[in-house]
Every structure is written in structure tokens, then in C-alpha cells.
Amino acid sequence: MLSARDCDDLAGRFDAETGFRADVDMARHRFGEGRYRYFDHPLPLVVTSLRRAFYQLLLPVAQDWAARLRRPAPWPPTLDDWLAECARAGQRLPTPLLLGYRAGGWNALHCDLYGELVFPLQVVIGLDTPDADYTGGEFLLVEQRPRMQSRGTALVLPRGHALVFTTRDRPVRSTRGWSAAAVRHGVSTVRSGRRRTLGLIFHDAA
């Protein structure tokens, strides 16, 4: 999804003094060990373009999931309209972010929920090359299956590649039709080097 040049540009922004609305030390909040930075407006053009394009691609999936789980599907046809609805609900802060980890860094399992309005899918894009720029640091998903033990998945995220995953749960077939399986995500311990990613979340924050 991103060229080497785009990856270099975004990764290079991580240490910039401007362009961000918030800077979070994960250890301070017991979220893990690392740092993430929420972009401020105006977002970088490549981030805006990716966010709009992915929203259009993922909207049919979100609508299908809502139908299976018998939930409302409040998402309008365009990202701009959806973000306007978020703003009317008091969710006005941009949520695209850069995440960075050095050796020993990790991210606790969590969900990215910032208010009542939620889009059910989100995207992470790798900005560094596994086994060259860093080792370890696998992307983790843990699914709580209904009436069963949790199941974990570890994924290596190649540079420039995107991974789409659920924001909080997904529909799974059950004996009574469809049930919601809760899913949390995180990052395993980085053993060496530096790992940076771009996160695209499609609802804004309160």
C-alpha cells in the first residue's frame, strides 16, 4: 500500500516536533513500552488519501457484519460524512497515528474505542522491514471465542503492507446463527532495532 519513499517519509515524521496533537508514553500509562503519536490537522496527504480509500473498501464489510449481528449500520457512504457525524457527537479529534518501539518495546492487548461512534474495522501499515530494521514485534490478535478458550494469532507485518483487523469484535457462526467474538490487538516484544507503523482508525475521538 505504501512505496519505500512513503514509508521513509512517514517513519521520518515520528521524531518531528510538530504535526501531532498528542504524544503518549505507553509505559507511563501501563499500556506497554513504546510511544505513539496522534496526527493533528491537517493530516499528511498520504494519510488522508489512504483513510478515504480504505473506508470505501471496508464499508461493505462493516455493513455485512452489522447485518449478521443485527446491529445498526450508521455509516454513511463517504468518510467525510462519517467524520461529520462523529463531530456532531463530540468526537472531533483525529485518530490516525504513528506507533514506535525500540528493543524491549511492546503493546498490551487493547481495543481502540474513543467514543460512542465506532467503525468496526481499522488498518495498520508497516513502515520498517522485519528482520532487517527490527526483530520480534509481531502483530498480535487474541480472539475470545464464545464459550471457548481464547485463540491467538501472531503476524509479521512487511514494510509498506497493510493489515485490516477488527476494532473490537467480529461475527462468527454459532449454533444460533451469528455471535460476536471479541478481539483485542497488540504487539509482541521487539527484540532488536526499531519498529514503526501507521495506524488508520475511521472514527474520531472525543
XYZ file of C-alpha atoms in Angstrom:
206
model
C 0.000 0.000 0.000
C 2.951 2.361 0.531
C 6.118 2.808 -1.507
C 9.539 2.762 0.136
C 9.625 6.545 -0.244
C 6.259 6.955 1.508
C 7.386 4.622 4.307
C 10.575 6.642 4.771
C 8.625 9.908 4.813
C 6.103 8.741 7.417
C 8.695 6.995 9.588
C 10.799 10.151 9.457
C 7.897 12.188 10.808
C 7.873 10.150 14.020
C 10.560 12.298 15.633
C 9.246 15.634 14.309
C 8.440 18.373 16.807
C 5.231 19.443 15.049
C 2.281 17.842 13.287
C 0.855 15.893 16.231
C -1.931 16.623 18.697
C -0.857 14.105 21.348
C 2.248 12.143 22.302
C 1.712 9.091 24.527
C 4.416 7.332 26.545
C 2.992 3.821 26.795
C 4.969 2.835 29.901
C 3.640 5.830 31.816
C 0.080 4.614 31.298
C 0.978 0.918 31.652
C -0.010 0.288 28.026
C 3.298 -1.413 27.225
C 6.700 0.001 26.342
C 6.911 2.408 23.425
C 5.374 5.593 22.119
C 2.512 6.612 19.894
C 1.664 9.980 18.391
C -1.722 11.133 17.089
C -1.576 13.336 14.000
C -3.106 16.803 14.204
C -4.997 18.550 11.403
C -4.128 18.929 8.627
C -3.266 15.251 8.250
C -0.473 14.323 5.810
C -1.954 13.942 2.330
C -0.999 10.261 2.072
C -2.779 9.554 5.384
C -5.951 11.348 4.254
C -5.917 9.527 0.904
C -5.408 6.107 2.480
C -8.080 6.721 5.089
C -10.686 7.698 2.495
C -9.819 4.849 0.148
C -9.886 2.192 2.864
C -13.189 3.495 4.223
C -14.811 2.954 0.818
C -13.361 -0.562 0.575
C -14.295 -1.576 4.106
C -17.771 -0.022 4.289
C -19.487 -3.047 2.621
C -17.760 -5.369 5.112
C -18.886 -3.212 8.037
C -22.466 -3.238 6.729
C -22.390 -7.006 6.242
C -21.094 -7.560 9.776
C -23.796 -5.299 11.195
C -26.479 -7.272 9.350
C -25.153 -10.605 10.626
C -25.041 -9.330 14.210
C -28.386 -7.497 13.907
C -26.794 -4.187 14.784
C -27.377 -0.699 13.369
C -25.182 0.294 10.417
C -24.903 4.073 10.878
C -22.022 4.663 8.455
C -22.736 6.997 5.508
C -21.272 6.462 2.011
C -18.210 8.670 2.497
C -15.603 9.104 5.211
C -16.132 12.881 5.263
C -19.825 12.408 6.076
C -18.975 9.864 8.771
C -16.416 12.169 10.394
C -19.015 14.960 10.327
C -21.353 12.671 12.286
C -18.533 11.952 14.738
C -18.001 15.695 15.177
C -21.693 16.278 15.882
C -21.407 13.610 18.609
C -18.441 15.417 20.167
C -15.771 13.191 18.585
C -13.618 15.791 16.820
C -10.016 14.736 17.490
C -8.185 12.969 14.637
C -7.156 9.386 15.390
C -4.618 8.383 12.683
C -1.327 7.793 14.461
C 2.265 6.664 14.283
C 3.459 3.978 16.701
C 7.106 3.368 17.538
C 9.010 0.728 19.503
C 12.681 0.086 20.190
C 14.297 -3.049 21.636
C 12.223 -4.216 24.603
C 9.122 -2.397 23.393
C 5.684 -3.984 23.246
C 1.984 -3.073 23.200
C -0.587 -4.531 25.572
C -3.718 -6.127 24.164
C -6.410 -3.490 23.715
C -9.207 -2.042 21.537
C -9.213 1.449 20.007
C -12.545 2.882 21.160
C -12.772 6.658 21.552
C -16.485 7.375 21.932
C -19.936 6.017 21.190
C -19.499 6.143 17.409
C -17.230 3.328 16.199
C -16.242 1.978 12.799
C -15.727 -1.792 13.186
C -12.518 -2.163 11.158
C -9.141 -0.468 11.166
C -5.779 -0.717 9.408
C -2.105 -0.875 10.368
C 0.711 -0.386 7.829
C 4.334 -1.372 8.423
C 6.951 1.354 7.912
C 10.086 -0.693 8.723
C 11.373 -4.022 7.385
C 11.107 -7.097 9.669
C 14.407 -8.962 10.277
C 16.335 -6.044 8.770
C 15.269 -2.955 10.709
C 13.999 -4.914 13.714
C 13.352 -8.412 15.053
C 10.385 -9.597 17.086
C 7.496 -7.163 17.244
C 4.848 -9.428 15.712
C 1.335 -8.020 15.441
C -0.905 -9.910 17.855
C -4.623 -10.682 17.738
C -6.434 -12.523 20.534
C -9.998 -13.611 19.888
C -12.350 -14.528 22.730
C -14.492 -17.209 21.119
C -17.997 -17.659 22.556
C -17.984 -20.369 25.259
C -14.468 -21.477 24.210
C -10.841 -20.720 25.051
C -9.254 -17.625 23.528
C -7.260 -18.025 20.314
C -4.140 -16.001 19.491
C -2.608 -15.112 16.141
C 0.834 -13.568 15.522
C 1.536 -11.866 12.195
C 4.663 -10.342 10.672
C 3.888 -7.004 9.013
C 6.065 -6.377 5.916
C 7.149 -2.849 5.088
C 4.510 -0.948 3.137
C 1.917 -3.695 3.597
C -1.456 -3.131 5.259
C -3.295 -5.360 7.699
C -7.039 -4.926 8.183
C -8.434 -6.089 11.514
C -11.481 -5.638 13.687
C -11.753 -2.714 16.079
C -13.454 -4.693 18.864
C -15.267 -7.840 17.652
C -16.298 -9.810 14.585
C -19.180 -12.099 13.631
C -18.619 -15.843 13.997
C -21.096 -18.531 13.093
C -22.699 -20.291 16.057
C -25.429 -22.875 16.585
C -27.895 -19.995 16.945
C -26.793 -18.075 13.879
C -24.113 -15.411 14.374
C -22.378 -14.293 17.551
C -19.874 -11.526 18.245
C -16.364 -12.682 19.155
C -14.367 -10.017 20.982
C -10.884 -9.373 19.574
C -8.020 -7.382 21.085
C -4.752 -6.485 19.391
C -1.216 -5.663 20.472
C 2.466 -6.090 19.604
C 4.891 -8.719 20.908
C 8.247 -7.676 22.369
C 10.685 -6.125 19.909
C 13.991 -7.948 20.365
C 16.239 -5.527 18.438
C 16.131 -2.449 16.217
C 13.261 -0.035 15.712
C 9.693 -0.763 14.599
C 7.304 1.964 13.376
C 3.809 1.659 11.954
C 0.963 3.837 10.699
C -2.442 3.244 12.267
C -5.660 4.235 10.463
C -8.788 4.433 12.602
C -12.004 5.562 10.924
C -13.793 7.218 13.839
C -12.501 10.337 15.544
C -12.059 10.774 19.299
C -13.939 12.739 21.922
